[in-house]
Coordinates of C-alpha atoms and ligand atoms in Angstrom, one line a residue:
M114 CA 13.5 4.6 -26.1
S115 CA 11.9 1.3 -25.2
Y116 CA 8.2 0.7 -26.1
G117 CA 5.9 1.0 -23.1
Y118 CA 7.6 4.1 -21.8
N119 CA 7.7 7.8 -22.6
G120 CA 11.4 8.1 -21.7
K121 CA 10.6 11.2 -19.6
I122 CA 10.6 11.8 -15.9
L123 CA 9.2 15.1 -14.7
R124 CA 11.1 16.9 -12.0
V125 CA 9.3 19.7 -10.1
D126 CA 11.1 21.9 -7.5
L127 CA 8.4 23.5 -5.4
S128 CA 10.9 25.8 -3.6
S129 CA 12.1 27.5 -6.8
G130 CA 9.2 26.7 -9.1
A131 CA 11.6 25.1 -11.6
I132 CA 10.3 22.3 -13.8
S133 CA 12.6 20.1 -15.8
V134 CA 12.6 16.7 -17.5
D135 CA 15.1 13.8 -17.0
E136 CA 15.4 11.5 -20.0
P137 CA 17.0 8.2 -18.8
D138 CA 18.2 5.7 -21.4
E139 CA 16.6 2.4 -22.2
G140 CA 19.2 0.5 -20.1
F141 CA 18.0 2.4 -17.0
Y142 CA 14.4 1.4 -17.6
R143 CA 15.2 -2.2 -18.2
H144 CA 17.3 -2.3 -15.0
Y145 CA 14.8 -0.7 -12.7
V146 CA 11.6 -1.1 -14.7
G147 CA 9.3 1.3 -12.7
G148 CA 7.2 1.6 -9.6
R149 CA 9.1 0.5 -6.6
G150 CA 12.2 0.1 -8.7
L151 CA 12.2 3.8 -9.6
V152 CA 11.2 4.9 -6.1
S153 CA 13.9 3.0 -4.4
Y154 CA 16.5 4.1 -6.9
F155 CA 15.7 7.8 -6.6
L156 CA 15.3 7.9 -2.8
L157 CA 18.6 6.1 -2.3
R158 CA 20.5 8.1 -4.8
E159 CA 19.1 11.6 -4.1
L160 CA 18.3 11.8 -0.4
A161 CA 20.9 12.4 2.2
S162 CA 20.7 10.2 5.3
G163 CA 19.1 11.7 8.4
I164 CA 16.9 14.2 6.6
E165 CA 13.5 15.2 8.1
P166 CA 10.8 13.3 6.3
L167 CA 8.4 16.3 6.6
G168 CA 11.1 18.8 5.5
P169 CA 12.0 20.3 2.1
E170 CA 14.9 17.9 1.6
N171 CA 12.6 14.9 1.3
K172 CA 11.4 14.0 -2.3
L173 CA 8.1 12.6 -3.3
V174 CA 8.2 10.2 -6.2
F175 CA 5.2 9.2 -8.3
A176 CA 6.2 6.3 -10.5
N177 CA 4.5 4.3 -13.2
G178 CA 5.8 0.9 -14.5
A179 CA 6.2 -0.8 -17.8
L180 CA 2.6 -2.0 -17.8
T181 CA 0.9 1.2 -16.4
G182 CA -1.6 2.5 -19.0
V183 CA -1.5 -0.6 -21.2
P184 CA -5.1 -1.5 -21.9
V185 CA -5.1 -4.7 -20.0
A186 CA -6.7 -5.7 -16.7
G187 CA -4.5 -4.8 -13.7
S188 CA -2.4 -2.1 -15.4
G189 CA -4.0 1.0 -13.9
R190 CA -1.5 1.3 -11.1
N191 CA 1.3 3.5 -9.9
S192 CA 3.7 3.8 -6.9
V193 CA 4.2 6.8 -4.5
G194 CA 7.3 6.9 -2.4
A195 CA 9.4 9.1 -0.1
K196 CA 11.2 8.8 3.2
S197 CA 8.4 7.8 5.5
P198 CA 7.3 10.1 8.3
L199 CA 5.8 7.1 10.0
T200 CA 8.8 4.8 10.1
G201 CA 11.7 7.1 9.4
G202 CA 12.8 4.7 6.8
Y203 CA 12.0 3.8 3.2
G204 CA 8.4 4.5 2.3
D205 CA 6.2 3.6 -0.6
A206 CA 2.6 2.6 -1.4
E207 CA 0.9 1.3 -4.6
V208 CA -2.5 2.4 -5.8
G209 CA -5.0 1.5 -8.5
G210 CA -7.6 3.6 -10.2
Y211 CA -7.0 5.7 -13.3
W212 CA -4.5 8.4 -12.4
G213 CA -1.3 6.4 -13.1
A214 CA -2.6 5.4 -16.5
E215 CA -3.6 9.0 -17.3
L216 CA 0.0 10.2 -16.3
K217 CA 1.5 7.7 -18.8
L218 CA -0.9 8.9 -21.5
A219 CA 0.1 12.5 -20.6
G220 CA 3.7 11.8 -21.5
Y221 CA 5.5 11.0 -18.2
D222 CA 6.8 7.8 -16.6
A223 CA 7.3 9.4 -13.2
I224 CA 7.3 12.7 -11.3
I225 CA 9.8 13.7 -8.7
V226 CA 8.6 16.5 -6.4
E227 CA 11.3 18.4 -4.6
G228 CA 11.5 21.2 -2.0
E229 CA 8.4 22.8 -0.6
S230 CA 6.1 25.6 -1.6
E231 CA 5.4 28.7 0.5
R232 CA 1.7 28.5 -0.2
P233 CA -0.7 25.7 -1.3
V234 CA -0.3 24.7 -4.9
Y235 CA -1.3 22.0 -7.3
L236 CA 0.4 20.6 -10.3
W237 CA -1.4 20.5 -13.7
I238 CA 0.0 18.2 -16.4
E239 CA -1.5 17.9 -19.8
D240 CA 0.1 16.1 -22.8
G241 CA 3.7 16.8 -21.8
K242 CA 3.1 20.3 -20.4
A243 CA 3.4 21.0 -16.7
E244 CA 2.4 24.0 -14.7
I245 CA 2.3 24.9 -10.9
K246 CA -1.0 26.5 -10.0
D247 CA -2.4 28.3 -6.9
A248 CA -4.3 25.9 -4.6
R249 CA -5.2 28.3 -1.7
H250 CA -8.9 27.9 -2.6
L251 CA -8.5 24.1 -2.5
W252 CA -6.8 23.8 0.9
G253 CA -9.1 22.5 3.6
K254 CA -11.4 20.8 1.0
T255 CA -12.4 17.2 1.1
T256 CA -11.1 15.0 -1.7
G257 CA -14.5 15.0 -3.4
E258 CA -14.8 18.8 -3.3
C259 CA -11.3 19.3 -4.5
E260 CA -11.6 17.0 -7.5
K261 CA -14.8 18.7 -8.6
L262 CA -13.3 22.2 -8.3
I263 CA -10.2 21.3 -10.2
R264 CA -12.2 19.7 -13.1
K265 CA -14.5 22.7 -13.2
E266 CA -11.6 25.2 -13.1
L267 CA -9.7 23.4 -15.9
G268 CA -12.9 22.7 -17.8
D269 CA -12.4 19.0 -18.4
R270 CA -14.3 16.3 -16.7
G271 CA -11.8 13.7 -17.8
I272 CA -9.0 15.0 -15.7
R273 CA -7.7 12.6 -13.1
V274 CA -6.6 13.9 -9.7
A275 CA -4.2 12.5 -7.1
Q276 CA -4.4 14.6 -3.9
I277 CA -4.4 14.9 -0.2
G278 CA -7.2 15.7 2.2
I279 CA -7.1 17.6 5.4
A280 CA -5.1 14.7 7.1
G281 CA -2.3 15.3 4.6
E282 CA -2.5 19.0 5.1
N283 CA -2.2 18.5 8.8
Q284 CA 0.7 16.0 8.3
V285 CA -0.9 13.1 10.0
R286 CA 1.9 10.6 9.8
Y287 CA -0.3 8.0 8.1
A288 CA -2.1 10.3 5.8
C289 CA -2.4 8.9 2.3
V290 CA -2.5 10.1 -1.3
I291 CA -5.9 9.6 -2.8
N292 CA -6.6 9.4 -6.4
D293 CA -9.9 9.2 -8.2
I294 CA -11.5 10.0 -4.8
S295 CA -11.6 6.4 -3.6
H296 CA -8.2 4.8 -4.4
A297 CA -5.6 5.2 -1.7
A298 CA -1.8 5.0 -1.9
G299 CA -2.4 4.2 1.7
R300 CA 0.7 3.2 3.6
T301 CA 3.8 4.8 5.1
G302 CA 2.4 8.4 5.2
M303 CA 3.0 9.7 1.7
G304 CA 0.1 12.1 2.1
A305 CA 1.9 13.8 5.0
V306 CA 5.0 14.3 2.8
M307 CA 2.8 15.8 0.1
G308 CA 1.2 18.1 2.8
S309 CA 4.5 19.2 4.1
K310 CA 5.3 20.4 0.6
K311 CA 2.0 22.2 0.4
L312 CA 1.2 20.3 -2.7
K313 CA -2.6 19.7 -2.6
A314 CA -3.0 17.8 -5.8
I315 CA -1.6 16.6 -9.1
A316 CA -4.1 16.9 -11.9
V317 CA -3.3 15.0 -15.2
R318 CA -4.8 14.6 -18.6
G319 CA -3.4 12.7 -21.5
H320 CA -4.5 12.0 -25.0
Q321 CA -1.6 9.8 -26.1
K322 CA -1.5 6.0 -26.4
V323 CA 1.2 3.8 -24.9
A324 CA 3.5 2.8 -27.7
L325 CA 3.4 -1.0 -27.9
S326 CA 6.2 -3.1 -29.5
D327 CA 3.7 -5.7 -30.7
A328 CA 0.2 -4.3 -30.5
R329 CA -1.4 -7.3 -32.1
A330 CA 0.1 -9.6 -29.5
V331 CA -0.8 -7.3 -26.6
N332 CA -4.4 -6.9 -27.9
S333 CA -4.7 -10.7 -28.3
L334 CA -3.4 -11.2 -24.7
A335 CA -5.9 -8.6 -23.4
R336 CA -8.8 -10.5 -25.0
Q337 CA -7.6 -13.8 -23.7
F338 CA -7.2 -12.4 -20.2
R339 CA -10.7 -10.8 -20.3
D340 CA -12.3 -14.2 -21.3
W341 CA -10.2 -16.0 -18.6
L342 CA -11.2 -13.5 -15.9
K343 CA -14.9 -14.2 -16.7
I344 CA -14.6 -17.8 -15.6
N345 CA -11.7 -17.8 -13.1
R346 CA -13.1 -18.5 -9.7
S347 CA -11.0 -16.0 -7.8
A348 CA -11.7 -13.2 -10.3
V349 CA -15.5 -14.0 -10.3
N350 CA -15.5 -14.0 -6.5
L351 CA -13.7 -10.6 -6.4
S352 CA -16.2 -9.2 -8.9
E353 CA -19.1 -10.3 -6.8
N354 CA -17.8 -9.8 -3.2
G355 CA -14.7 -7.7 -3.4
T356 CA -11.9 -8.4 -0.9
A357 CA -14.5 -8.4 1.8
G358 CA -15.5 -11.9 0.4
G359 CA -12.8 -13.5 2.5
L360 CA -13.7 -12.0 5.9
M361 CA -15.9 -14.9 7.1
A362 CA -13.4 -17.5 6.2
L363 CA -10.7 -15.7 8.2
N364 CA -13.1 -15.4 11.2
T365 CA -13.9 -19.1 11.1
A366 CA -10.2 -19.9 11.1
S367 CA -9.3 -17.5 14.0
G368 CA -7.6 -15.1 11.6
L369 CA -9.7 -12.0 11.9
P370 CA -8.0 -9.4 14.0
T371 CA -10.3 -8.6 16.9
R372 CA -10.0 -6.0 19.7
N373 CA -6.5 -4.9 18.8
F374 CA -5.3 -8.4 17.9
Q375 CA -6.3 -9.8 21.3
E376 CA -8.5 -12.4 19.5
G377 CA -8.9 -13.9 16.1
V378 CA -12.6 -14.6 16.2
F379 CA -15.2 -11.8 16.2
E380 CA -18.7 -12.5 17.4
G381 CA -20.1 -9.8 15.1
A382 CA -18.3 -10.9 11.9
E383 CA -21.4 -11.8 10.0
K384 CA -22.7 -8.3 10.4
I385 CA -19.6 -6.8 8.7
S386 CA -19.0 -9.4 6.1
G387 CA -18.9 -9.1 2.3
E388 CA -22.3 -10.8 2.3
A389 CA -23.7 -8.2 4.7
I390 CA -22.4 -5.4 2.4
N391 CA -24.0 -7.0 -0.6
E392 CA -27.4 -7.4 1.1
N393 CA -27.6 -4.2 3.0
I394 CA -25.6 -1.2 1.6
L395 CA -24.1 -2.0 -1.8
V396 CA -25.3 0.3 -4.6
G397 CA -22.6 -0.5 -7.2
R398 CA -19.1 -1.6 -8.0
R399 CA -16.2 0.3 -9.5
G400 CA -12.8 -0.7 -10.6
C401 CA -9.5 0.5 -12.2
Y402 CA -8.4 1.4 -15.6
A403 CA -9.1 -1.4 -18.2
C404 CA -10.0 -3.9 -15.5
P405 CA -13.2 -5.9 -16.0
I406 CA -13.1 -7.3 -12.4
R407 CA -14.4 -4.1 -10.8
C408 CA -13.8 -5.4 -7.2
K409 CA -14.4 -2.0 -5.4
P410 CA -17.7 -1.5 -3.6
E411 CA -19.8 1.6 -3.7
V412 CA -22.1 1.9 -0.7
A413 CA -24.7 4.2 0.5
T414 CA -26.8 4.6 3.7
K415 CA -29.5 6.9 4.9
K416 CA -29.7 8.4 8.4
P417 CA -28.0 8.6 10.8
Y418 CA -24.8 8.3 8.8
N419 CA -25.8 9.3 5.2
V420 CA -22.8 7.5 3.6
D421 CA -22.0 9.0 0.2
P422 CA -21.2 6.4 -2.5
T423 CA -18.8 8.9 -4.2
Y424 CA -16.2 7.7 -1.8
G425 CA -16.6 4.0 -2.7
G426 CA -17.0 1.7 0.3
P427 CA -15.1 -0.4 2.8
E428 CA -12.9 -3.3 1.6
Y429 CA -11.6 -6.1 3.8
E430 CA -8.8 -4.1 5.4
T431 CA -11.2 -1.3 6.4
L432 CA -13.9 -3.6 7.6
A433 CA -11.4 -5.3 10.0
A434 CA -9.5 -2.2 11.0
L435 CA -12.5 0.0 11.8
G436 CA -14.7 -3.0 12.6
S437 CA -13.6 -6.2 14.3
N438 CA -10.3 -4.8 15.5
C439 CA -12.2 -2.0 17.3
G440 CA -14.9 -4.5 18.4
I441 CA -17.5 -2.8 16.2
D442 CA -20.2 -4.7 14.3
N443 CA -22.2 -1.7 13.1
L444 CA -21.7 -1.9 9.3
E445 CA -23.2 1.5 8.5
A446 CA -20.8 3.2 11.0
I447 CA -17.8 1.4 9.5
A448 CA -19.0 2.6 6.0
K449 CA -19.1 6.1 7.4
G450 CA -15.6 5.7 8.8
S451 CA -14.4 4.5 5.4
E452 CA -16.1 7.5 3.7
L453 CA -14.4 9.9 6.2
C454 CA -11.0 8.4 5.7
N455 CA -11.3 8.8 1.9
A456 CA -12.6 12.3 2.2
Y457 CA -9.8 13.3 4.6
G458 CA -7.1 11.2 3.1
L459 CA -6.4 8.8 6.0
D460 CA -5.0 5.3 5.7
T461 CA -7.8 3.2 7.0
I462 CA -5.4 0.5 8.3
S463 CA -3.3 2.8 10.5
T464 CA -6.4 4.8 11.5
G465 CA -8.3 1.7 12.7
A466 CA -5.1 0.4 14.4
C467 CA -4.6 3.7 16.2
I468 CA -8.2 3.7 17.4
A469 CA -8.0 0.1 18.5
F470 CA -4.8 0.9 20.4
A471 CA -6.5 3.8 22.2
M472 CA -9.5 1.6 23.0
E473 CA -7.3 -1.0 24.7
C474 CA -5.4 1.8 26.6
F475 CA -8.7 3.1 27.8
E476 CA -9.9 -0.3 28.9
Q477 CA -6.6 -0.9 30.7
G478 CA -6.9 2.4 32.5
I479 CA -4.0 4.0 30.8
L480 CA -6.3 6.6 29.3
T481 CA -9.3 8.1 31.1
E482 CA -12.2 10.3 29.9
Q483 CA -10.1 13.3 31.0
D484 CA -7.6 12.3 28.3
T485 CA -10.2 11.7 25.6
D486 CA -12.4 14.8 25.9
G487 CA -15.0 12.7 27.6
L488 CA -15.1 10.0 25.0
K489 CA -15.8 6.5 26.4
L490 CA -13.3 4.6 24.3
N491 CA -14.5 1.1 25.0
F492 CA -14.2 -1.5 22.3
G493 CA -17.5 -1.6 20.3
N494 CA -18.2 2.1 20.6
A495 CA -19.0 3.1 17.0
E496 CA -19.7 6.7 17.7
A497 CA -16.3 7.1 19.5
M498 CA -14.6 5.5 16.5
L499 CA -16.2 8.0 14.2
K500 CA -15.3 10.9 16.5
L501 CA -11.7 9.8 16.7
V502 CA -11.4 9.6 12.9
E503 CA -12.5 13.3 12.8
M504 CA -10.1 14.2 15.6
I505 CA -7.1 12.5 14.1
A506 CA -7.7 14.1 10.7
R507 CA -8.1 17.5 12.2
G508 CA -5.3 17.1 14.9
E509 CA -7.7 17.8 17.8
G510 CA -7.3 16.6 21.4
I511 CA -6.2 13.0 21.7
G512 CA -6.4 12.8 17.9
M513 CA -3.3 14.9 17.7
V514 CA -1.4 12.3 19.7
L515 CA -2.8 9.4 17.7
A516 CA -2.0 11.2 14.4
H517 CA 1.7 10.3 15.1
G518 CA 0.9 6.5 15.0
V519 CA 0.8 3.9 17.7
A520 CA 4.6 3.8 18.4
R521 CA 4.9 7.5 19.2
A522 CA 1.5 7.6 20.9
A523 CA 2.5 4.7 23.2
V524 CA 5.6 6.7 24.3
A525 CA 3.4 9.8 24.9
F526 CA 0.8 7.7 26.9
G527 CA 3.5 5.8 29.0
N528 CA 2.3 3.5 31.8
G529 CA 3.0 0.4 29.8
A530 CA 1.1 1.4 26.6
E531 CA 3.9 0.0 24.4
E532 CA 2.5 -3.5 25.1
F533 CA -0.6 -2.6 23.2
A534 CA 1.1 -0.7 20.2
M535 CA 0.8 -3.2 17.3
H536 CA 3.4 -2.1 14.7
V537 CA 6.6 -3.0 13.0
K538 CA 9.1 -0.1 12.5
G539 CA 6.4 2.3 13.5
Q540 CA 3.9 1.1 10.8
E541 CA 0.7 -0.3 12.2
I542 CA 0.0 -4.0 11.5
P543 CA -2.4 -4.7 8.6
M544 CA -5.5 -6.9 9.2
H545 CA -3.7 -10.3 8.8
E546 CA -2.9 -12.3 11.9
P547 CA 0.8 -13.5 12.0
R548 CA 0.0 -16.3 14.5
Y549 CA -2.4 -17.7 11.8
K550 CA -0.2 -16.9 8.8
Q551 CA 3.3 -17.3 10.2
A552 CA 5.5 -16.7 7.2
L553 CA 3.6 -13.5 6.7
G554 CA 4.8 -12.6 10.2
V555 CA 8.4 -13.0 9.1
G556 CA 7.5 -10.9 6.0
Y557 CA 6.1 -8.2 8.3
T558 CA 9.4 -8.1 10.3
I559 CA 11.8 -7.9 7.4
S560 CA 9.8 -5.5 5.1
P561 CA 11.6 -2.2 4.6
T562 CA 8.3 -0.3 4.9
G563 CA 7.3 -1.9 8.3
A564 CA 4.3 -4.3 8.5
D565 CA 2.9 -4.7 5.0
H566 CA 0.6 -7.4 3.7
C567 CA 0.9 -6.5 0.0
H568 CA 4.5 -7.5 -0.7
N569 CA 4.2 -10.6 1.4
I570 CA 2.9 -14.2 1.2
H571 CA -0.3 -15.3 2.8
D572 CA 0.5 -18.8 4.1
T573 CA -3.1 -20.0 3.8
A574 CA -3.0 -19.8 0.0
Y575 CA -0.3 -22.6 0.0
T576 CA -1.5 -25.2 2.5
D577 CA -3.3 -27.6 0.3
R578 CA -1.9 -27.0 -3.2
I579 CA 0.5 -24.7 -4.8
P580 CA -1.2 -22.3 -7.3
G581 CA 0.3 -21.3 -10.6
D582 CA 2.2 -18.2 -9.3
L583 CA 4.6 -20.1 -7.1
R584 CA 4.7 -23.3 -9.3
A585 CA 6.2 -21.1 -12.0
L586 CA 8.9 -20.2 -9.6
G587 CA 9.8 -23.8 -8.7
V588 CA 7.8 -24.2 -5.5
F589 CA 5.7 -27.3 -5.5
Q590 CA 5.3 -28.5 -1.8
P591 CA 2.3 -27.3 0.1
L592 CA 3.1 -26.4 3.8
P593 CA 1.1 -25.8 6.9
S594 CA 0.2 -22.2 7.7
Q595 CA 1.7 -22.5 11.3
E596 CA 5.2 -23.5 10.3
L597 CA 8.5 -21.6 9.8
S598 CA 10.8 -24.2 8.3
A599 CA 13.5 -23.3 5.8
A600 CA 11.2 -24.6 3.0
K601 CA 8.6 -22.0 4.2
V602 CA 11.1 -19.2 4.2
R603 CA 12.1 -20.2 0.7
M604 CA 8.4 -19.9 -0.2
L605 CA 8.3 -16.4 1.4
V606 CA 11.5 -15.3 -0.4
Y607 CA 10.2 -16.4 -3.9
G608 CA 6.6 -15.3 -3.3
S609 CA 7.4 -11.8 -1.9
N610 CA 10.0 -11.3 -4.6
W611 CA 7.4 -11.9 -7.2
Q612 CA 5.2 -9.3 -5.5
H613 CA 8.1 -6.9 -5.8
V614 CA 8.2 -7.6 -9.5
L615 CA 4.5 -6.8 -9.8
N616 CA 5.2 -3.6 -7.9
C617 CA 7.9 -2.6 -10.3
L618 CA 5.8 -3.3 -13.4
V619 CA 3.2 -1.8 -11.5
F620 CA 0.5 -4.5 -11.8
C621 CA -2.4 -5.5 -9.6
Q622 CA -1.8 -8.5 -7.4
F623 CA -5.6 -9.3 -7.4
V624 CA -5.7 -10.0 -11.2
P625 CA -5.0 -13.7 -11.2
L626 CA -2.4 -13.9 -14.0
R627 CA 0.5 -16.3 -13.9
P628 CA 4.1 -15.2 -14.2
G629 CA 4.2 -16.7 -17.7
Q630 CA 1.3 -14.6 -18.8
I631 CA 2.8 -11.4 -17.3
I632 CA 6.1 -12.1 -19.0
D633 CA 4.3 -12.5 -22.4
L634 CA 2.7 -9.2 -21.7
V635 CA 5.9 -7.4 -20.8
R636 CA 7.5 -8.8 -24.0
G637 CA 4.6 -7.6 -26.1
V638 CA 4.6 -4.1 -24.6
T639 CA 8.4 -3.4 -24.4
G640 CA 9.9 -5.6 -27.1
W641 CA 12.4 -6.9 -24.5
D642 CA 13.3 -10.6 -24.9
T643 CA 12.8 -10.9 -21.2
N644 CA 12.2 -13.9 -18.9
I645 CA 11.3 -14.8 -15.3
W646 CA 15.0 -14.8 -14.3
E647 CA 15.5 -11.2 -15.4
L648 CA 12.3 -9.9 -13.8
M649 CA 13.0 -11.7 -10.5
K650 CA 16.3 -9.9 -10.4
V651 CA 14.5 -6.6 -10.8
G652 CA 12.4 -7.5 -7.8
E653 CA 15.5 -8.4 -5.7
R654 CA 17.2 -5.2 -6.9
C655 CA 14.5 -2.9 -5.7
I656 CA 14.2 -4.5 -2.3
A657 CA 18.0 -4.5 -1.8
M658 CA 18.0 -0.7 -2.5
A659 CA 15.1 -0.1 -0.1
R660 CA 16.9 -2.2 2.5
A661 CA 20.1 -0.3 2.0
F662 CA 18.1 3.0 2.4
N663 CA 17.0 1.7 5.9
I664 CA 20.5 0.6 6.9
R665 CA 21.7 4.0 6.1
E666 CA 19.1 5.4 8.5
G667 CA 20.3 3.1 11.2
M668 CA 17.4 0.6 10.8
G669 CA 18.9 -2.9 10.7
R670 CA 18.2 -6.1 12.5
S671 CA 17.2 -4.4 15.7
E672 CA 14.1 -3.1 13.9
D673 CA 13.1 -6.5 12.5
H674 CA 10.7 -7.7 15.2
L675 CA 7.0 -8.2 15.9
P676 CA 5.0 -7.0 18.9
R677 CA 5.1 -9.4 21.9
R678 CA 1.4 -10.1 21.6
F679 CA 2.0 -12.5 18.7
F680 CA 4.2 -14.7 20.9
I681 CA 1.4 -15.2 23.4
P682 CA -1.0 -18.1 22.6
F683 CA -4.6 -17.5 21.7
T684 CA -6.7 -18.4 24.7
S685 CA -9.8 -19.4 22.7
G686 CA -11.1 -20.2 19.2
P687 CA -9.8 -22.7 16.6
L688 CA -6.2 -21.6 17.2
E689 CA -6.3 -21.8 21.0
G690 CA -2.8 -22.4 22.3
I691 CA -1.1 -21.3 19.1
S692 CA 1.5 -18.5 19.0
L693 CA 4.7 -17.6 17.3
D694 CA 7.8 -19.0 18.9
D695 CA 10.8 -16.7 19.5
G696 CA 13.4 -19.2 18.5
E697 CA 11.7 -20.3 15.3
M698 CA 11.1 -16.6 14.3
Y699 CA 14.7 -15.6 14.8
R700 CA 15.9 -18.7 12.9
A701 CA 13.5 -17.9 10.1
I702 CA 14.8 -14.3 10.0
D703 CA 18.4 -15.5 9.9
T704 CA 17.5 -18.0 7.1
Y705 CA 15.8 -15.2 5.1
Y706 CA 18.8 -13.0 5.4
A707 CA 21.1 -15.8 4.2
M708 CA 18.9 -16.7 1.3
V709 CA 18.7 -13.2 0.0
G710 CA 22.3 -12.3 0.5
W711 CA 22.0 -10.0 3.5
D712 CA 24.6 -10.0 6.4
G713 CA 23.8 -10.5 10.1
D714 CA 22.5 -6.9 10.4
G715 CA 20.2 -7.4 7.4
A716 CA 22.4 -5.3 5.1
P717 CA 22.8 -6.5 1.5
T718 CA 26.4 -7.8 1.1
L719 CA 28.7 -6.3 -1.5
A720 CA 28.7 -9.5 -3.4
K721 CA 24.9 -9.5 -3.6
L722 CA 24.9 -5.9 -4.8
Q723 CA 27.5 -6.8 -7.4
E724 CA 25.4 -9.8 -8.5
L725 CA 22.4 -7.5 -8.9
G726 CA 24.4 -5.0 -10.9
I727 CA 24.0 -2.2 -8.3
E728 CA 27.4 -2.1 -6.7
W729 CA 27.1 1.7 -6.6
V730 CA 24.7 1.1 -3.6
A731 CA 27.7 0.0 -1.5
D732 CA 29.1 3.5 -1.5
L733 CA 25.9 5.0 -0.2
F734 CA 25.4 3.2 3.1
Ligands
SF4_1072 S1 -8.8 -6.5 -9.5 FE1 -9.8 -4.8 -8.4 S2 -8.0 -3.6 -7.6 FE2 -7.2 -4.9 -9.2 S3 -7.2 -3.7 -11.1 FE3 -9.1 -4.9 -11.0 S4 -10.6 -3.5 -10.1 FE4 -8.6 -2.7 -9.6

């Protein structure tokens, strides 16, 4: 077996209680590497088309990568994947923290959870041993309570727990898997799949070390990176302000989603900015395994909200989703909303987007107080936002409808509500405005998981100069943010493919290492004589498999589109008069398909699959 891996994948059938171990060979690991590569492989290979995402036939895959658990900044991550109950297609999410690293140190590279249990259970893994345990006493607990109880019951405070809250138990379609209480595998509803299997948690403890091919080289790289991160501007900014540090710049440029993406400038932005957090509610910072950046805020407030710092604090996506996009400038209320989402296991992006959607429907007269249990759902109503978070997690009243996501809720509301449902393939749009970052808009449309900002490019990073990540891939020409030329699409293809590589390794995109540094690290860890060509092919391979999964589910070109709102110009602010253009967007999508070897319906061609060494995929869709 290759260095960097355990060579073992745990398979747990919750219907029968059977536990077994797969032992793939080194060729398998080198071809698919980990994270999204393993998730897309197993979902495509092992799921039949048309299965119910919240039924026993779905499988939930937790996957580490080659770098998970290596003591280097950015390596404390894992992927979680399954058929998505939100989109009906390929689902996965990546998450930081400590759990993934602990799983690697406990002897496994991945876990495949099959079937469904009759009663609530949790999985306990320690140094290669795995056991299914009763979780009836944990069902209904918040994530904070559940972690405490498991650690007490198993007598070890070092245990790491990935789990669902009540939102996952109630199968909210955008429930997330939370590990280490404040780290969320947020998108595509993986917590709902876990809840459907009655799997409350996976507790892990490992005392091994990751076997390194060249420990001296890896340790030397780790030291170099640590020194570099102390002086790198982007890393220092993240340490001091977290991702919230960019909120004001987005607002200034008209890129801060406001009132359900109606506007890009929020008059209350300063009150919910990174600076406001630092000045008013920050009590500490936390991070992920082996990472000195520690970009995650811990916040606390007193009455009326009494926000508990155990649950971390709001990052950029949460500040915009529960804040500006709902017209709310009350930072303490947003912090409370963030705490509730982590305690209940809700994706803050989809939760905020669903609330903003309901608010616009209310202001448009599609919903009335009769529909909302008397809630006045006007934009800016912080108390209503908090109440809706509770109602969504518990499946109460209108919360039960919103728990299905904006696409399904719009159908339920009728009366033209679809116009205000901001999603792609059923997944709510993250807090990045595609009229401002236009290639990101193309990335939203073609992504197999629906709108996603994490395996995408953000145009504004490449308007003045090309940083090291894309230069290493042969992209040298800066381009305007509001442009969709073929050169811009090439930038998107290369940039998003590099993100897929990071998601296979599974490595944090916020740690500002260049491809060359990552490759040195992979070589030192695995002993593979690898290079950028081979790794980029790994990225292409995983996305071709994920795309094939969707085609098999009937999700082709007709699903690759953005909400109409983004084709309507802003009426005020710095981007007044700017919108996406239908013709340019469709040309860009065509160009993207052609560049990556997909046919007119967006299906990978046989020749492309053969070139990627995964011709077996052609027989499956
Ligand atoms: S940069 Fe932030 S999110 Fe990334 S590994 Fe470090 S602490 Fe975690």
